[in-house]
Short mmCIF file of C-alpha atoms in Angstrom, two decimals:
data_model
loop_
_atom_site.label_atom_id
_atom_site.label_comp_id
_atom_site.label_asym_id
_atom_site.label_seq_id
_atom_site.Cartn_x
_atom_site.Cartn_y
_atom_site.Cartn_z
CA MET A 1 -0.05 0.06 -0.10
CA SER A 2 0.99 3.44 -0.58
CA ASP A 3 -0.40 4.94 2.40
CA ARG A 4 2.08 5.29 5.56
CA GLN A 5 0.62 4.48 9.21
CA ASP A 6 1.98 6.96 11.85
CA GLN A 7 3.59 4.80 14.31
CA ALA A 8 3.10 6.85 17.35
CA THR A 9 -0.53 7.05 16.87
CA GLY A 10 -1.48 4.33 14.90
CA GLU A 11 -3.42 6.29 12.46
CA SER A 12 -2.80 5.95 8.64
CA VAL A 13 -0.90 8.88 7.13
CA VAL A 14 -2.13 10.06 3.65
CA PRO A 15 0.58 11.69 1.47
CA ASN A 16 0.06 15.49 0.52
CA ASP A 17 -0.50 14.87 -3.06
CA THR A 18 -3.44 12.44 -2.46
CA ARG A 19 -5.04 15.01 -0.24
CA SER A 20 -4.34 17.78 -2.93
CA ARG A 21 -6.03 15.61 -5.54
CA THR A 22 -9.01 14.69 -3.29
CA ARG A 23 -9.87 18.18 -2.37
CA THR A 24 -9.42 18.97 -6.03
CA CYS A 25 -12.21 16.31 -6.98
CA ARG A 26 -14.28 17.57 -4.44
CA ARG A 27 -14.21 20.92 -5.65
CA ALA A 28 -14.80 19.86 -8.99
CA ALA A 29 -17.76 17.53 -7.72
CA CYS A 30 -19.13 20.69 -6.22
CA ALA A 31 -18.57 22.79 -9.25
CA GLY A 32 -20.20 20.15 -11.47
CA MET A 33 -23.26 19.98 -8.86
CA ALA A 34 -23.52 24.00 -9.08
CA LEU A 35 -23.25 23.82 -12.70
CA LEU A 36 -25.97 21.33 -12.93
CA MET A 37 -27.96 23.14 -10.30
CA GLY A 38 -27.54 26.46 -12.59
CA ILE A 39 -28.41 24.62 -15.66
CA SER A 40 -31.75 22.87 -13.94
CA ALA A 41 -32.78 26.47 -12.66
CA MET A 42 -32.31 27.60 -16.06
CA ALA A 43 -34.07 25.05 -17.64
CA SER A 44 -36.90 25.47 -15.00
CA ALA A 45 -36.93 29.25 -15.54
CA GLN A 46 -37.02 28.58 -19.52
CA GLN A 47 -39.74 26.02 -19.04
CA ALA A 48 -42.03 28.63 -16.97
CA SER A 49 -41.16 31.25 -19.48
CA LEU A 50 -42.59 29.05 -22.21
CA ARG A 51 -45.36 28.19 -20.30
CA ASP A 52 -46.10 31.84 -19.71
CA ALA A 53 -45.67 32.29 -23.38
CA SER A 54 -47.66 29.56 -24.55
CA ALA A 55 -50.46 30.43 -21.97
CA GLN A 56 -50.33 33.95 -23.45
CA ALA A 57 -50.29 32.61 -26.68
CA GLN A 58 -53.53 30.85 -26.14
CA GLN A 59 -55.31 33.58 -24.63
CA GLU A 60 -54.21 35.56 -27.61
CA GLN A 61 -55.45 33.04 -29.67
CA ALA A 62 -58.83 32.61 -27.92
CA ALA A 63 -59.44 36.33 -27.89
CA LEU A 64 -58.61 36.18 -31.52
CA GLN A 65 -60.88 33.51 -32.27
CA ASP A 66 -63.56 35.55 -30.11
CA LYS A 67 -63.14 38.34 -32.40
CA ILE A 68 -63.50 36.05 -35.53
CA ASP A 69 -66.61 34.55 -34.19
CA ALA A 70 -68.04 37.98 -33.38
CA ALA A 71 -67.06 39.20 -36.84
CA ASP A 72 -68.94 35.92 -38.29
CA ASP A 73 -71.80 36.82 -36.10
CA GLU A 74 -71.92 40.37 -37.48
CA THR A 75 -71.33 39.47 -40.91
CA ARG A 76 -74.19 36.72 -40.94
CA GLU A 77 -76.56 39.37 -39.22
CA LEU A 78 -75.45 41.87 -42.09
CA LEU A 79 -76.13 39.28 -44.63
CA THR A 80 -79.59 38.42 -43.11
CA ARG A 81 -80.53 42.49 -42.84
CA LEU A 82 -79.25 42.79 -46.53
CA ARG A 83 -81.45 39.77 -47.80
CA ASP A 84 -84.53 41.22 -46.15
CA ALA A 85 -83.92 44.55 -47.16
CA SER A 86 -83.52 43.25 -50.98
CA ARG A 87 -86.80 41.62 -50.42
CA GLU A 88 -88.51 44.54 -49.13
CA ALA A 89 -87.08 46.67 -51.96
CA SER A 90 -88.37 44.05 -54.50
CA ARG A 91 -92.01 44.23 -52.71
CA LEU A 92 -92.02 47.82 -52.86
CA GLU A 93 -90.72 47.86 -56.59
CA ARG A 94 -93.89 45.63 -57.46
CA TYR A 95 -96.10 47.61 -55.28
CA ASN A 96 -94.78 51.02 -56.87
CA ASP A 97 -95.64 49.23 -60.63
CA GLU A 98 -99.04 48.40 -59.62
CA LEU A 99 -99.76 51.81 -58.10
CA ALA A 100 -98.02 53.42 -61.41
CA ARG A 101 -100.74 51.50 -63.46
CA ARG A 102 -103.54 52.34 -61.00
CA ASN A 103 -102.44 55.99 -61.54
CA GLN A 104 -102.58 55.60 -65.07
CA THR A 105 -105.78 54.26 -65.33
CA GLN A 106 -107.18 56.97 -62.77
CA GLN A 107 -105.64 59.67 -64.78
CA ALA A 108 -107.52 58.45 -67.95
CA LEU A 109 -110.64 58.23 -66.00
CA ILE A 110 -110.18 61.89 -64.67
CA GLU A 111 -109.36 62.86 -68.30
CA LYS A 112 -113.02 61.41 -69.38
CA ARG A 113 -114.54 63.01 -66.58
CA ARG A 114 -113.16 66.19 -67.21
CA GLU A 115 -114.11 66.14 -70.72
CA ALA A 116 -117.67 65.12 -69.74
CA ILE A 117 -117.84 68.00 -67.20
CA ASP A 118 -116.61 70.34 -69.85
CA GLN A 119 -119.51 69.05 -72.05
CA LEU A 120 -122.41 68.98 -69.45
CA SER A 121 -123.13 72.60 -69.61
CA VAL A 122 -123.62 71.94 -73.45
CA THR A 123 -125.74 69.01 -72.87
CA ARG A 124 -127.54 70.71 -70.09
CA GLU A 125 -128.54 73.30 -72.68
CA ALA A 126 -129.38 71.08 -75.54
CA LEU A 127 -131.32 68.52 -73.31
CA PRO A 128 -134.80 70.15 -73.21
CA GLY A 129 -134.97 70.52 -77.02
CA GLN A 130 -133.84 66.75 -77.23
CA LEU A 131 -136.41 65.59 -75.00
CA ARG A 132 -139.24 67.65 -77.11
CA ASP A 133 -137.87 65.81 -80.13
CA MET A 134 -137.90 62.48 -78.73
CA VAL A 135 -141.53 63.13 -77.41
CA SER A 136 -142.38 64.28 -81.02
CA GLN A 137 -140.81 61.38 -82.50
CA LEU A 138 -142.55 59.12 -80.53
CA ARG A 139 -146.09 60.51 -81.18
CA THR A 140 -145.19 60.31 -85.09
CA LEU A 141 -144.26 56.69 -84.29
CA ILE A 142 -147.26 55.76 -82.88
CA GLU A 143 -149.57 57.36 -85.31
CA ALA A 144 -147.93 55.38 -88.11
CA ASP A 145 -147.83 52.26 -86.25
CA LEU A 146 -150.66 49.60 -86.36
CA PRO A 147 -153.68 51.02 -84.52
CA PHE A 148 -153.31 48.95 -81.19
CA LEU A 149 -154.12 50.68 -77.81
CA ARG A 150 -153.71 53.83 -79.83
CA GLU A 151 -155.57 55.86 -77.25
CA GLU A 152 -153.58 54.69 -74.19
CA ARG A 153 -150.41 55.25 -76.11
CA LEU A 154 -151.12 58.82 -77.20
CA ALA A 155 -152.45 59.56 -73.79
CA ARG A 156 -148.70 58.52 -72.48
CA VAL A 157 -147.55 61.05 -75.07
CA GLU A 158 -149.73 63.91 -73.88
CA SER A 159 -148.63 63.16 -70.24
CA LEU A 160 -144.97 63.46 -71.46
CA ASP A 161 -145.49 66.94 -73.19
CA SER A 162 -147.39 68.16 -70.13
CA MET A 163 -144.14 66.80 -68.04
CA LEU A 164 -141.71 68.91 -70.10
CA ASP A 165 -143.55 71.98 -69.08
CA ASP A 166 -143.02 71.42 -65.33
CA SER A 167 -140.33 73.70 -64.27
CA GLU A 168 -140.44 71.76 -60.89
CA MET A 169 -139.26 68.33 -62.25
CA SER A 170 -135.47 67.95 -62.82
CA ALA A 171 -133.92 67.25 -66.28
CA GLY A 172 -132.98 63.92 -65.06
CA ASP A 173 -136.31 62.97 -63.98
CA LYS A 174 -137.94 64.15 -67.50
CA LEU A 175 -135.29 62.01 -69.15
CA ASP A 176 -136.13 58.87 -67.26
CA ARG A 177 -139.79 59.30 -68.06
CA VAL A 178 -139.15 59.78 -71.87
CA LEU A 179 -136.64 56.83 -72.01
CA SER A 180 -139.32 54.66 -69.99
CA ALA A 181 -142.05 55.75 -72.77
CA TRP A 182 -139.70 54.64 -75.43
CA ARG A 183 -138.80 51.31 -73.96
CA THR A 184 -142.41 50.36 -73.62
CA GLU A 185 -142.85 51.04 -77.24
CA LEU A 186 -139.89 48.89 -78.24
CA ASP A 187 -141.16 46.29 -76.08
CA TYR A 188 -144.42 46.14 -78.34
CA GLY A 189 -142.45 44.81 -81.14
CA ARG A 190 -140.87 41.98 -79.33
CA GLU A 191 -144.23 40.76 -77.61
CA MET A 192 -147.31 38.60 -78.40
CA ASP A 193 -150.32 39.91 -76.65
CA ALA A 194 -154.29 39.57 -76.61
CA TRP A 195 -156.76 41.81 -75.32
CA GLN A 196 -160.65 42.77 -75.63
CA GLY A 197 -161.78 46.34 -76.74
CA PRO A 198 -163.92 48.13 -79.27
CA LEU A 199 -163.12 47.32 -82.88
CA VAL A 200 -161.11 50.10 -84.65
CA GLY A 201 -163.52 51.80 -86.92
CA ASP A 202 -166.82 50.31 -85.20
CA ASP A 203 -166.86 51.26 -81.70
CA ASP A 204 -170.10 49.57 -81.09
CA ARG A 205 -168.53 46.08 -81.57
CA GLN A 206 -166.32 44.29 -78.93
CA VAL A 207 -163.80 41.84 -80.02
CA ASP A 208 -160.66 40.08 -78.97
CA TYR A 209 -157.42 41.52 -80.58
CA LEU A 210 -154.28 39.32 -81.15
CA ARG A 211 -151.18 41.38 -81.83
CA VAL A 212 -147.81 39.80 -83.12
CA GLY A 213 -145.06 42.17 -82.44
CA ARG A 214 -145.48 45.05 -85.15
CA ILE A 215 -145.92 42.88 -87.85
CA GLY A 216 -149.44 41.46 -87.53
CA LEU A 217 -152.90 42.83 -85.74
CA TYR A 218 -156.04 40.84 -85.97
CA TYR A 219 -159.36 40.48 -84.29
CA ALA A 220 -162.06 37.83 -83.72
CA THR A 221 -165.57 38.19 -82.77
CA PRO A 222 -166.46 36.88 -79.08
CA ASP A 223 -167.88 33.59 -80.77
CA GLY A 224 -164.83 33.07 -83.00
CA ARG A 225 -166.82 32.66 -86.18
CA SER A 226 -165.33 35.99 -87.95
CA GLY A 227 -162.12 37.83 -87.90
CA GLY A 228 -159.80 39.87 -89.69
CA VAL A 229 -156.38 41.29 -90.29
CA TRP A 230 -155.21 44.98 -90.41
CA ARG A 231 -153.94 46.07 -93.38
CA ALA A 232 -151.53 48.89 -93.14
CA ASP A 233 -151.12 49.74 -96.58
CA ALA A 234 -154.87 50.42 -97.37
CA GLN A 235 -155.74 51.35 -93.16
CA GLU A 236 -158.57 48.85 -92.91
CA TRP A 237 -159.54 45.38 -91.89
CA GLN A 238 -159.42 42.33 -94.27
CA ALA A 239 -161.64 39.49 -93.31
CA LEU A 240 -160.16 36.08 -92.56
CA GLU A 241 -161.86 32.75 -93.28
CA GLY A 242 -161.17 29.11 -93.34
CA ASP A 243 -157.61 27.94 -91.97
CA ALA A 244 -156.71 31.51 -91.32
CA LEU A 245 -159.47 31.97 -88.91
CA ASP A 246 -158.61 28.77 -87.13
CA GLU A 247 -155.06 29.99 -86.92
CA LEU A 248 -156.24 33.36 -85.61
CA ARG A 249 -158.12 31.22 -82.85
CA LYS A 250 -154.91 29.00 -82.26
CA GLY A 251 -153.12 32.60 -81.72
CA LEU A 252 -155.39 33.77 -79.28
CA ARG A 253 -155.17 30.86 -77.16
CA ILE A 254 -151.18 30.87 -77.27
CA ALA A 255 -151.22 34.39 -76.34
CA ARG A 256 -153.50 33.54 -73.09
CA ASP A 257 -151.28 30.86 -72.24
CA GLN A 258 -153.99 28.31 -72.99
CA ARG A 259 -152.14 25.98 -75.34
CA ALA A 260 -148.09 25.71 -76.18
CA PRO A 261 -146.59 28.12 -78.32
CA ALA A 262 -146.46 27.26 -82.07
CA LEU A 263 -146.12 28.54 -85.55
CA LEU A 264 -148.88 30.46 -87.09
CA ASP A 265 -149.89 30.76 -90.67
CA LEU A 266 -151.34 34.00 -90.95
CA PRO A 267 -151.16 36.97 -93.11
CA VAL A 268 -149.09 39.93 -91.85
CA SER A 269 -150.59 43.75 -91.55
CA VAL A 270 -147.28 45.16 -92.86
CA ALA A 271 -146.03 44.45 -96.31
CA VAL A 272 -142.53 43.18 -96.34
CA GLU A 273 -140.74 44.49 -99.48
CA THR A 274 -138.33 41.87 -100.90
CA GLN A 275 -135.43 42.44 -103.26
CA SER A 276 -134.80 40.57 -106.71
CA ALA A 277 -131.30 39.06 -107.04
CA ASP A 278 -130.67 41.98 -109.74
CA ASP A 279 -131.56 44.49 -107.34
CA ALA A 280 -129.75 43.27 -104.49
CA ASN A 281 -126.47 43.11 -106.74
CA SER A 282 -126.84 46.42 -107.79
CA PRO A 283 -124.62 49.37 -106.55
CA ALA A 284 -127.39 51.05 -105.09
CA ALA A 285 -128.23 48.23 -103.02
CA ASP A 286 -124.62 48.01 -101.84
CA GLU A 287 -124.69 51.51 -100.55
CA GLU A 288 -127.99 50.98 -98.65
CA SER A 289 -126.64 47.64 -97.05
CA SER A 290 -123.35 49.54 -95.96
#
């Protein structure tokens, strides 16, 4: 062994160079441990710094995500408002188009009414004269027509003449009365009628009359044995016999709703003028037809 033992004390004696190396090793070990502890502390500090940086980054990322989400929500809301505004604009545009068409129609109606108002004064001034002309024409029609209910119809015309002189009656009421009388006369041309009355030209005889519009006026005695047709061209009665008299009695029953409607083979009171083929093709006929 290299170590020496102290003879006096019995202890081992370590050489100086050995003790020196031991102290050096101890100092190196302490320095190493200190270095390791420093490195460990630095690592711990770096880890703490990294954790703090990571936490801060996560917070910043979370805040950024919140901003992104908020921006997305705002964008969606703005898009929804934009779509709603677009639909509302389309609805308003269609409504405006409809109003424009209505305005055009109303404007045209206003123009027509304005023209009517402008002509109203002229019409009001001309109306009395026109009413008298209509009554006069009605009288002429009755006097030239078949002599059925002539007294009644002429009495209606006399009433219209008196009405026109009534200053308290409005022009509108007078016009209604005159038009009503004209409608009554026009209805005679579309009706089939039967009634009893004195024979035209012989007031002492009561007969049964049959009228077919304005083309036929007939009479039959109450016993049905004799009758006649009014001839407008001769202004007199023409006797009916045989089958014609049977047709007259049939027509009276039809007019009184005593049998079903049927065709009547009777002579007419008003002569019907017919054109020949040559006349129909002549220029004069073309002008009349036009």
